[in-house]
CSV table of C-alpha atoms and ligand atoms in Angstrom, one decimal:
chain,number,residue,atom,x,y,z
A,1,UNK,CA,0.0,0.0,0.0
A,2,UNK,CA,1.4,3.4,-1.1
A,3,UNK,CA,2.0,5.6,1.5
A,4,UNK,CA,1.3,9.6,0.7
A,5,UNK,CA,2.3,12.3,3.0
A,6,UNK,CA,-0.4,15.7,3.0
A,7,UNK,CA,1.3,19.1,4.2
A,8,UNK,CA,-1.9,21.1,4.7
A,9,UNK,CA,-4.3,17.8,4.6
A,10,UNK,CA,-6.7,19.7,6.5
A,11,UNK,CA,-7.1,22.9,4.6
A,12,UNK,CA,-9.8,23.5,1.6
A,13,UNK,CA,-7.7,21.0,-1.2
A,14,UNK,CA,-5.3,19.5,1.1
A,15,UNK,CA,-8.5,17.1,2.9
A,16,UNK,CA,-9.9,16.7,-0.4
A,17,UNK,CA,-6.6,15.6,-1.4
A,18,UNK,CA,-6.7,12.9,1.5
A,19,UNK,CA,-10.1,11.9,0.5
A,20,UNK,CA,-8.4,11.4,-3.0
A,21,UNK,CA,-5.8,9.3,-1.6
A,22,UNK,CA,-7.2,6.9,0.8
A,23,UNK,CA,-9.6,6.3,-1.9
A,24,UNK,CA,-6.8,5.1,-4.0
A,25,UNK,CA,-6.1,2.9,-1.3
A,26,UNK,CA,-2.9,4.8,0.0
A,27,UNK,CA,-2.3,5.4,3.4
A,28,UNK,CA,-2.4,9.0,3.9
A,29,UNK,CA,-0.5,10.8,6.3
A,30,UNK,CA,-1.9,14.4,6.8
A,31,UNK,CA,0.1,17.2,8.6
A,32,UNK,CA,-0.8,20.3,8.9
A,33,UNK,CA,-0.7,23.1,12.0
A,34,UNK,CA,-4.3,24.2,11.6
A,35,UNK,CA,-3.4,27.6,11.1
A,36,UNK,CA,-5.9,28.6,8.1
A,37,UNK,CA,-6.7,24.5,7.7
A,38,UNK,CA,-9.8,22.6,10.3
A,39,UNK,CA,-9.8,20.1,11.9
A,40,UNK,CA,-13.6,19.8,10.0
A,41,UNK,CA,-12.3,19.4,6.8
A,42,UNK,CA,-11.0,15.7,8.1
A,43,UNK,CA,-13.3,14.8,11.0
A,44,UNK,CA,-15.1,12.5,8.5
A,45,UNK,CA,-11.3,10.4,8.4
A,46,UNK,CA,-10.5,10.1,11.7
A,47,UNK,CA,-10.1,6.5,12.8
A,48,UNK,CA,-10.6,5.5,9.2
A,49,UNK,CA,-8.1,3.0,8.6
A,50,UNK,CA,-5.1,4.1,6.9
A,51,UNK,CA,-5.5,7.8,7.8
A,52,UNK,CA,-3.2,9.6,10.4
A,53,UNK,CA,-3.3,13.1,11.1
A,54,UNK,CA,-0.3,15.3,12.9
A,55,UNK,CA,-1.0,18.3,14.2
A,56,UNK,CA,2.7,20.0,13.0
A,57,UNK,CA,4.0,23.3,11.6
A,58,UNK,CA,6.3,22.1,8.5
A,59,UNK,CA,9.0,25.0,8.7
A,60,UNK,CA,10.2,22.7,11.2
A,61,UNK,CA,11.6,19.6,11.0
A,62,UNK,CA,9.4,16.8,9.3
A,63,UNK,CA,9.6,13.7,11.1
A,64,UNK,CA,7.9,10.3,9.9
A,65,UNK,CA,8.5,7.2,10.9
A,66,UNK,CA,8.7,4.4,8.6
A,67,UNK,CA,8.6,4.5,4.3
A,68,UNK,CA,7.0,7.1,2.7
A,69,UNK,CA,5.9,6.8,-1.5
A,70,UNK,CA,4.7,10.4,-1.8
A,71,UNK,CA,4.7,14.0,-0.3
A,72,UNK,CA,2.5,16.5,-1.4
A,73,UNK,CA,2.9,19.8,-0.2
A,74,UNK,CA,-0.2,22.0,0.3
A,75,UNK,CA,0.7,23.5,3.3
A,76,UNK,CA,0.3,27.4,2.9
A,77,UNK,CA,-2.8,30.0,3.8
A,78,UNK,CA,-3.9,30.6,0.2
A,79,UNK,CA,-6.7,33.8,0.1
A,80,UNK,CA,-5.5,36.9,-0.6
A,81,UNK,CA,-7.1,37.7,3.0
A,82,UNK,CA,-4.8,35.4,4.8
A,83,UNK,CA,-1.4,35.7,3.2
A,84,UNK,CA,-2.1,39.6,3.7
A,85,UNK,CA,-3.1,38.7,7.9
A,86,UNK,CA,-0.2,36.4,7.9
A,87,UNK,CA,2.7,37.2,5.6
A,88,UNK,CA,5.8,35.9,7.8
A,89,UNK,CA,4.2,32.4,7.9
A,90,UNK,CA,3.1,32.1,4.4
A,91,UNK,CA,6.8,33.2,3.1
A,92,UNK,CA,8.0,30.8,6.3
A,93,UNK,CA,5.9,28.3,4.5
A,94,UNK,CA,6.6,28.3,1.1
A,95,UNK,CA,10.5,28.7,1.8
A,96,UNK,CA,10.9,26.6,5.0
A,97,UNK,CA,8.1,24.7,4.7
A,98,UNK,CA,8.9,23.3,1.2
A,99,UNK,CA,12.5,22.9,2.4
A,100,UNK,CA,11.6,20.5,4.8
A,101,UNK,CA,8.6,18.7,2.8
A,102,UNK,CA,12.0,18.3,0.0
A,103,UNK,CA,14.4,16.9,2.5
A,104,UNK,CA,11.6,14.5,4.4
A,105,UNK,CA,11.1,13.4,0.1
A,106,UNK,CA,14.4,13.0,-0.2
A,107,UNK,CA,15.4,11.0,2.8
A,108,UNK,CA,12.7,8.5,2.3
A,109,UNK,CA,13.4,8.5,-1.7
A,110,UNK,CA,9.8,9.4,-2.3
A,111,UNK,CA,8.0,11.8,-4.9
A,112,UNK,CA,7.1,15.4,-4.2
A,113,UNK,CA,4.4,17.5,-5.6
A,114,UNK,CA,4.7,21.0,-5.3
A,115,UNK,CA,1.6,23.2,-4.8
A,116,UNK,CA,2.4,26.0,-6.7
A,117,UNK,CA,-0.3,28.6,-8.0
A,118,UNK,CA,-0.8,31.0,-10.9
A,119,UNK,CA,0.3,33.9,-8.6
A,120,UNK,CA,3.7,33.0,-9.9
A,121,UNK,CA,2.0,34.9,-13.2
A,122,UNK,CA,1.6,38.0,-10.9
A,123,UNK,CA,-0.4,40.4,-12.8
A,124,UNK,CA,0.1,38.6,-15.9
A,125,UNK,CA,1.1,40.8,-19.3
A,126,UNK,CA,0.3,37.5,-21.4
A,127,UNK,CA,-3.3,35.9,-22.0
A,128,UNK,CA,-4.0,33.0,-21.4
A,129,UNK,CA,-1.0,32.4,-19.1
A,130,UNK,CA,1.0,29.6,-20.5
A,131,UNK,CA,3.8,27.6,-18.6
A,132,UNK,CA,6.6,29.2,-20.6
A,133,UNK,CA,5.5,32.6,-18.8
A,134,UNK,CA,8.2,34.1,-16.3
A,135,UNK,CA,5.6,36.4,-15.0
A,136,UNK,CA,5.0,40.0,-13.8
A,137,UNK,CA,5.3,39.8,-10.0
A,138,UNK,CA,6.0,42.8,-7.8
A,139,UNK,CA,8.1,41.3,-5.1
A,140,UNK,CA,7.6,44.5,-2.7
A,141,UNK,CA,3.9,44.6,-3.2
A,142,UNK,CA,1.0,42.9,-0.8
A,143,UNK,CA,0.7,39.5,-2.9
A,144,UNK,CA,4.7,39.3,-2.7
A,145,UNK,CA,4.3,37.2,0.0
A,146,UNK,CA,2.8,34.7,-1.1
A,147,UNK,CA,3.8,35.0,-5.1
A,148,UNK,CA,7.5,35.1,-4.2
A,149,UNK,CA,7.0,32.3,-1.6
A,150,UNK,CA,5.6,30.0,-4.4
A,151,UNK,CA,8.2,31.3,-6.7
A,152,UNK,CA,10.7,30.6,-4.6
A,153,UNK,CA,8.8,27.0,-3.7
A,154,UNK,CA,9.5,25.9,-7.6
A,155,UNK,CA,13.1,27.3,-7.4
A,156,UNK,CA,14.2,25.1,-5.0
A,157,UNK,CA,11.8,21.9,-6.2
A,158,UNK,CA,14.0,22.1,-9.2
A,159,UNK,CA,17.2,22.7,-7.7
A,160,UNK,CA,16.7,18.9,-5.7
A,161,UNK,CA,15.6,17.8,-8.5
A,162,UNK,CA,18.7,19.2,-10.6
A,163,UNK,CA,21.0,18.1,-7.8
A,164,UNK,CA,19.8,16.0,-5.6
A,165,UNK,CA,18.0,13.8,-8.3
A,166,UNK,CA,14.8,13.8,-6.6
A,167,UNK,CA,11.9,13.1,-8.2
A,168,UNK,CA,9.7,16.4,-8.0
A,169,UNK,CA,6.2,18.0,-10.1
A,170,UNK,CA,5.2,21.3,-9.9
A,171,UNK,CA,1.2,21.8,-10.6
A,172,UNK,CA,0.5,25.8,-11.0
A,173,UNK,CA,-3.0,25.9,-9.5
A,174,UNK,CA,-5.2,28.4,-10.4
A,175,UNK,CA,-8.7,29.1,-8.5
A,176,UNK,CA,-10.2,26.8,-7.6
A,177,UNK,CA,-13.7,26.2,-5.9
A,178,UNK,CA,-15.8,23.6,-3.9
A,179,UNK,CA,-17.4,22.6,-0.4
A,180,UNK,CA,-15.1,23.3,2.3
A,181,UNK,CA,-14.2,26.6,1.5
A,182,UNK,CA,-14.1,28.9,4.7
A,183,UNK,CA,-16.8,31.0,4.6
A,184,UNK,CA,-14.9,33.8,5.8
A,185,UNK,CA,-11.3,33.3,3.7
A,186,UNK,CA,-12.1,36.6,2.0
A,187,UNK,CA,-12.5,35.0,-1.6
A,188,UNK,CA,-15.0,36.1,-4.0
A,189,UNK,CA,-16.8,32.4,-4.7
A,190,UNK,CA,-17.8,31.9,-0.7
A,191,UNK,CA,-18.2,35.9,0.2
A,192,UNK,CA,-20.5,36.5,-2.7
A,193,UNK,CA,-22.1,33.0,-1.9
A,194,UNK,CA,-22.9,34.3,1.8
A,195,UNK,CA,-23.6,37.8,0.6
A,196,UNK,CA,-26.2,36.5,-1.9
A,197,UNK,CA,-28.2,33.9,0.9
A,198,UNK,CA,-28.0,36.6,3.7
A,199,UNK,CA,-29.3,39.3,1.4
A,200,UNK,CA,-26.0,41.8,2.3
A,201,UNK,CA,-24.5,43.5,-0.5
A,202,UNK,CA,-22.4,41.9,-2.9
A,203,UNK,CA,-19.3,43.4,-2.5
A,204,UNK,CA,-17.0,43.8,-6.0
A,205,UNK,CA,-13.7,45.0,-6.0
A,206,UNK,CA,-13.1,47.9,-8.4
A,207,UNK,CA,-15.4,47.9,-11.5
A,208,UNK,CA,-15.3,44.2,-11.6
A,209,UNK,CA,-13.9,44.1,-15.1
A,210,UNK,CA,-11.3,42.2,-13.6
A,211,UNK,CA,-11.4,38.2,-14.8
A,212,UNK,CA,-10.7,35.0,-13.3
A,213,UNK,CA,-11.2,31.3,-14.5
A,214,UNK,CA,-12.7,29.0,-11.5
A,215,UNK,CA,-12.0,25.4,-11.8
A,216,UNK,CA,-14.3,22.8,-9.5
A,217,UNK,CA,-12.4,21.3,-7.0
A,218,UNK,CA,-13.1,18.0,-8.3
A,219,UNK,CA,-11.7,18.3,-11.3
A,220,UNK,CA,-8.2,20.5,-9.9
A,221,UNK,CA,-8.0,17.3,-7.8
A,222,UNK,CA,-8.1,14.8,-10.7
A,223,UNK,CA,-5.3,17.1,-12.3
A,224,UNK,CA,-2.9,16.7,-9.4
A,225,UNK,CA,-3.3,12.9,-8.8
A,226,UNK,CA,-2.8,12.8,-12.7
A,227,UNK,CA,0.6,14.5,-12.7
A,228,UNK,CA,1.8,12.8,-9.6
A,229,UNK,CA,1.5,9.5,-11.4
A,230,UNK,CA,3.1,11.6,-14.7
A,231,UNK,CA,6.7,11.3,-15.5
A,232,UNK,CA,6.5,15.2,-15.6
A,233,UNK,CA,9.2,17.4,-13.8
A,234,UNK,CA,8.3,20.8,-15.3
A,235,UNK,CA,5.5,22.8,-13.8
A,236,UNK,CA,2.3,22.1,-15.5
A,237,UNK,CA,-0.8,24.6,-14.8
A,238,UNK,CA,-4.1,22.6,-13.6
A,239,UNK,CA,-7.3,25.0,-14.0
A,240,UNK,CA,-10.5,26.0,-15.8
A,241,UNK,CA,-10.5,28.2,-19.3
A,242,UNK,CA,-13.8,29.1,-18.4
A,243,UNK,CA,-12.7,32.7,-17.7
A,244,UNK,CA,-15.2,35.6,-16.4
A,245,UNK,CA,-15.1,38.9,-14.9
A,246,UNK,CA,-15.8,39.1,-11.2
A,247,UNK,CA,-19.2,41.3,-11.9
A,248,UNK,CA,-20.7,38.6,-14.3
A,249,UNK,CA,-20.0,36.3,-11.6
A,250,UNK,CA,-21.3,38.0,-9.3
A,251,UNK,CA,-24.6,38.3,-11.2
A,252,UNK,CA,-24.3,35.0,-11.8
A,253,UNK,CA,-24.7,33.8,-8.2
A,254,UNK,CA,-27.0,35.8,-7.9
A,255,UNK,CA,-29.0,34.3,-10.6
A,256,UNK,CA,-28.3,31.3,-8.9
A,257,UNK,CA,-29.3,31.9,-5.6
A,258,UNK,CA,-32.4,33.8,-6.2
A,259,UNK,CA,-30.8,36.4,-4.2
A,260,UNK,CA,-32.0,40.2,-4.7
A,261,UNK,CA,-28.9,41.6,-2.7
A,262,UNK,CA,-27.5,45.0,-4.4
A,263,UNK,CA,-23.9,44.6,-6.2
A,264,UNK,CA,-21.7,47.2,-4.6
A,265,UNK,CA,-18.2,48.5,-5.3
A,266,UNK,CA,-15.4,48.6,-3.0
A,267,UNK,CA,-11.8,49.7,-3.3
A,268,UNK,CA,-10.0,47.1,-5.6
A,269,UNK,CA,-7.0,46.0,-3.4
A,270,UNK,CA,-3.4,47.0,-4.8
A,271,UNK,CA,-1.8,44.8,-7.0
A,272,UNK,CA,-5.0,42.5,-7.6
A,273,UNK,CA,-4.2,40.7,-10.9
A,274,UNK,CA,-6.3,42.3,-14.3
A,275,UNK,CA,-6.5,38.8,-16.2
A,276,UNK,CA,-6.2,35.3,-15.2
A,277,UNK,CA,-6.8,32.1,-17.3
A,278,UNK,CA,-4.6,29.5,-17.8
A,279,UNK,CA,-3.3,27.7,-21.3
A,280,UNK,CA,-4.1,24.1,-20.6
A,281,UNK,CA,-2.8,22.8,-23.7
A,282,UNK,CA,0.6,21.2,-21.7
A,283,UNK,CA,-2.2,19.1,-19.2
A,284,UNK,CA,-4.6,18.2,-22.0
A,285,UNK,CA,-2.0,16.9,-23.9
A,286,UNK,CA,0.5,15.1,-21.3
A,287,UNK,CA,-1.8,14.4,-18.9
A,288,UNK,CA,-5.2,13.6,-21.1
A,289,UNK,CA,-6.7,16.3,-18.4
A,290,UNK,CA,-9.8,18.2,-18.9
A,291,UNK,CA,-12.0,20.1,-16.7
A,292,UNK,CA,-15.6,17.9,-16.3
A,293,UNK,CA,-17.8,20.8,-14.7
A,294,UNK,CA,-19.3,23.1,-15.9
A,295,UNK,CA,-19.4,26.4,-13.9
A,296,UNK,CA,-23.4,25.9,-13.3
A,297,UNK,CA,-22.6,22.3,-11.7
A,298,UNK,CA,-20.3,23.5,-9.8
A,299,UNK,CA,-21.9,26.2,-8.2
A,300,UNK,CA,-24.6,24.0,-7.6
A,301,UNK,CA,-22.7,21.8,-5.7
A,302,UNK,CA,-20.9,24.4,-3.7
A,303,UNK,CA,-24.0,26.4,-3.2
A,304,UNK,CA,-25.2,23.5,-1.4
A,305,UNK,CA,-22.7,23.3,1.2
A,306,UNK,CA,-22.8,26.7,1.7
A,307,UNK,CA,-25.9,27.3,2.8
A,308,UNK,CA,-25.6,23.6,5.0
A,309,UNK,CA,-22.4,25.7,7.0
A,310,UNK,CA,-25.0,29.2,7.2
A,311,UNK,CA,-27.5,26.5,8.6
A,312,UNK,CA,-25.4,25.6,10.9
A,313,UNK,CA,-24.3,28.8,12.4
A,314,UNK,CA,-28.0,30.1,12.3
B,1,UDP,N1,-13.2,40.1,-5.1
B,1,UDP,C1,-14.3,40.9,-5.0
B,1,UDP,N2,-15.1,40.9,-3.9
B,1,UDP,C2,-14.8,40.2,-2.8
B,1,UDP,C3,-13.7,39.3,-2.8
B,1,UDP,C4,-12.9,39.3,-4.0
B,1,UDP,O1,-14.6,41.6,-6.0
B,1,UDP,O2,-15.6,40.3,-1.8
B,1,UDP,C5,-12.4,40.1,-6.3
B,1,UDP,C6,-10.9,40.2,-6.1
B,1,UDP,O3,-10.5,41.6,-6.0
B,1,UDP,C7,-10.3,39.5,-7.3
B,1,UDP,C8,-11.4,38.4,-7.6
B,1,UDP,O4,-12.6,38.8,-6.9
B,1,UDP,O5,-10.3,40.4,-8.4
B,1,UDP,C9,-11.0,37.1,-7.1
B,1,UDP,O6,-10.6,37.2,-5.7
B,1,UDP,P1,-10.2,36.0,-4.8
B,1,UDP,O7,-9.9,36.5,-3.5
B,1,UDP,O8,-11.3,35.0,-4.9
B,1,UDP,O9,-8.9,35.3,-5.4
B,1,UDP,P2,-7.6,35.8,-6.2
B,1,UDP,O10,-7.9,35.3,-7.6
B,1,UDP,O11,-7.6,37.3,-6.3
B,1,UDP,O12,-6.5,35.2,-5.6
């Protein structure tokens, strides 16, 4: 039985990750430090067979006993809101954190798979954002932390790779959506979401012209497993060409929802990106990838769980 090791298992991806994985029939060994992850996200696996979870902060020392086949690391607060709250431990994270995640790989001659993210495109000057793009990143700015963190993540996945021959894969993950979001992580899907069944406001950033392309998390997970099992050292992005601009899909939702909340504009934060959507063409064609939702069955399902968690705090 394989045996996979989760940084960040119990964060939004991370536990669907573990879901993935057990499923597979690994045994799954989830760490994470609960910082932005919940303990929620993997109460459903505890005392499953198979499943272990350690309660650990990865910019220190990694310690497993035993072989390990895999290590995925998802550890890292990913909403703008959170890497902006906690800067120090997202760029502790995705420098420390990845070290260690590399060395624990490489000790136990495993696989790594890097959770990288299409912030490495910054504020991207090409559209769609293809993997031979270097980016447009201000390192100084607000996202820095978190797009020079990952940036940094990939340098150093290739340098063990390079020169410590480890085997390594880079996925550049772009938004991505689905049950076990936080409801308050600041992002657009879940706020709107909760803005639309409350009947507050929906609050857009700026004019809302900007775009995004949301993948389902079903599918982003489907794309990872995929290039884990690859032969595929370069970094491959995994995400939806679906792209809209954050006013349609705000209208959108609220289409969805029934909702009659107004849509309201407020300040777009600095250095928020203009464009995203990702060239899928490397995935597709390596990896036979494709995205399987649609945006409306998506939303469905995540509108579902959404208003299950606003039950629940009613
Ligand atoms: N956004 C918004 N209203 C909100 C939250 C986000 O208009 O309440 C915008 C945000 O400025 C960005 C887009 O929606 O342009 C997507 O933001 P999100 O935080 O989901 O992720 P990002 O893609 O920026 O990392």
């Amino acid at each position: 039985m394989p045996r996979t090791v989760i940084t960040g298992g119990a964060g939004f991806l991370g536990s669907h990750l573990c879901d993935r994985f057990l499923g597979e029939g690994h045994e799954v060994i989830c760490i994470d430090n609960l910082l932005t992850g919940s303990p929620k996200n993997i109460s459903h696996l505890m005392g499953r067979p198979g499943f272990r979870f350690i309660k650990h902060d990865v910019t220190n020392y990694i310690h497993v006993d035993g072989t390990v086949d895999y290590v995925l690391h998802f550890a890292s607060p990913a909403s703008p809101m959170d890497y902006l709250r906690l800067p120090i431990q997202t760029l502790k994270v995705g420098a420390l954190g990845t070290h260690k995640a590399l060395g624990l790989t490489k000790e136990k001659k495993a696989r790594f798979l890097l959770a990288s993210t299409s912030e490495v495109y910054g504020d991207p000057q090409v559209h769609p954002q293809d993997e031979t793009y270097w980016g447009n990143v201000n390192p100084v700015g607000l996202r820095g932390v978190y797009d020079e963190a990952k940036r940094f993540a990939e340098a150093l996945t290739m340098a063990y790779h390079r020169y410590h021959s480890v085997e390594t894969r880079i996925a550049r993950i772009f938004n991505t959506y689905g049950p076990r979001m936080r409801l308050d992580d600041g992002r657009a899907l879940p706020t709107f979401m909760r803005q639309a069944i409350t009947g507050e406001p929906i609050t857009v950033y700026g004019s809302g012209q900007q775009t995004r392309s949301f993948a389902f998390v079903n599918d982003t997970v489907e794309g990872i497993f995929r290039l884990l099992v690859s032969d595929i050292s370069q970094p491959i992005n995994i995400g939806s060409r679906e792209e809209i601009t954050i006013y349609a899909f705000a209208q959108e939702i609220l289409q969805l929802t029934g909702s009659k909340s107004a849509i309201i504009s407020k300040p777009l934060p600095k250095d928020d990106p203009k464009n995203r959507q990702p060239d899928t063409t490397v995935a597709e064609t390596l990896l036979g990838w494709r995205p399987q939702f649609t945006r409306a069955q998506g939303l469905e399902l995540t509108l579902a769980y959404v208003r299950d968690m606003l039950d629940q705090r009613a």
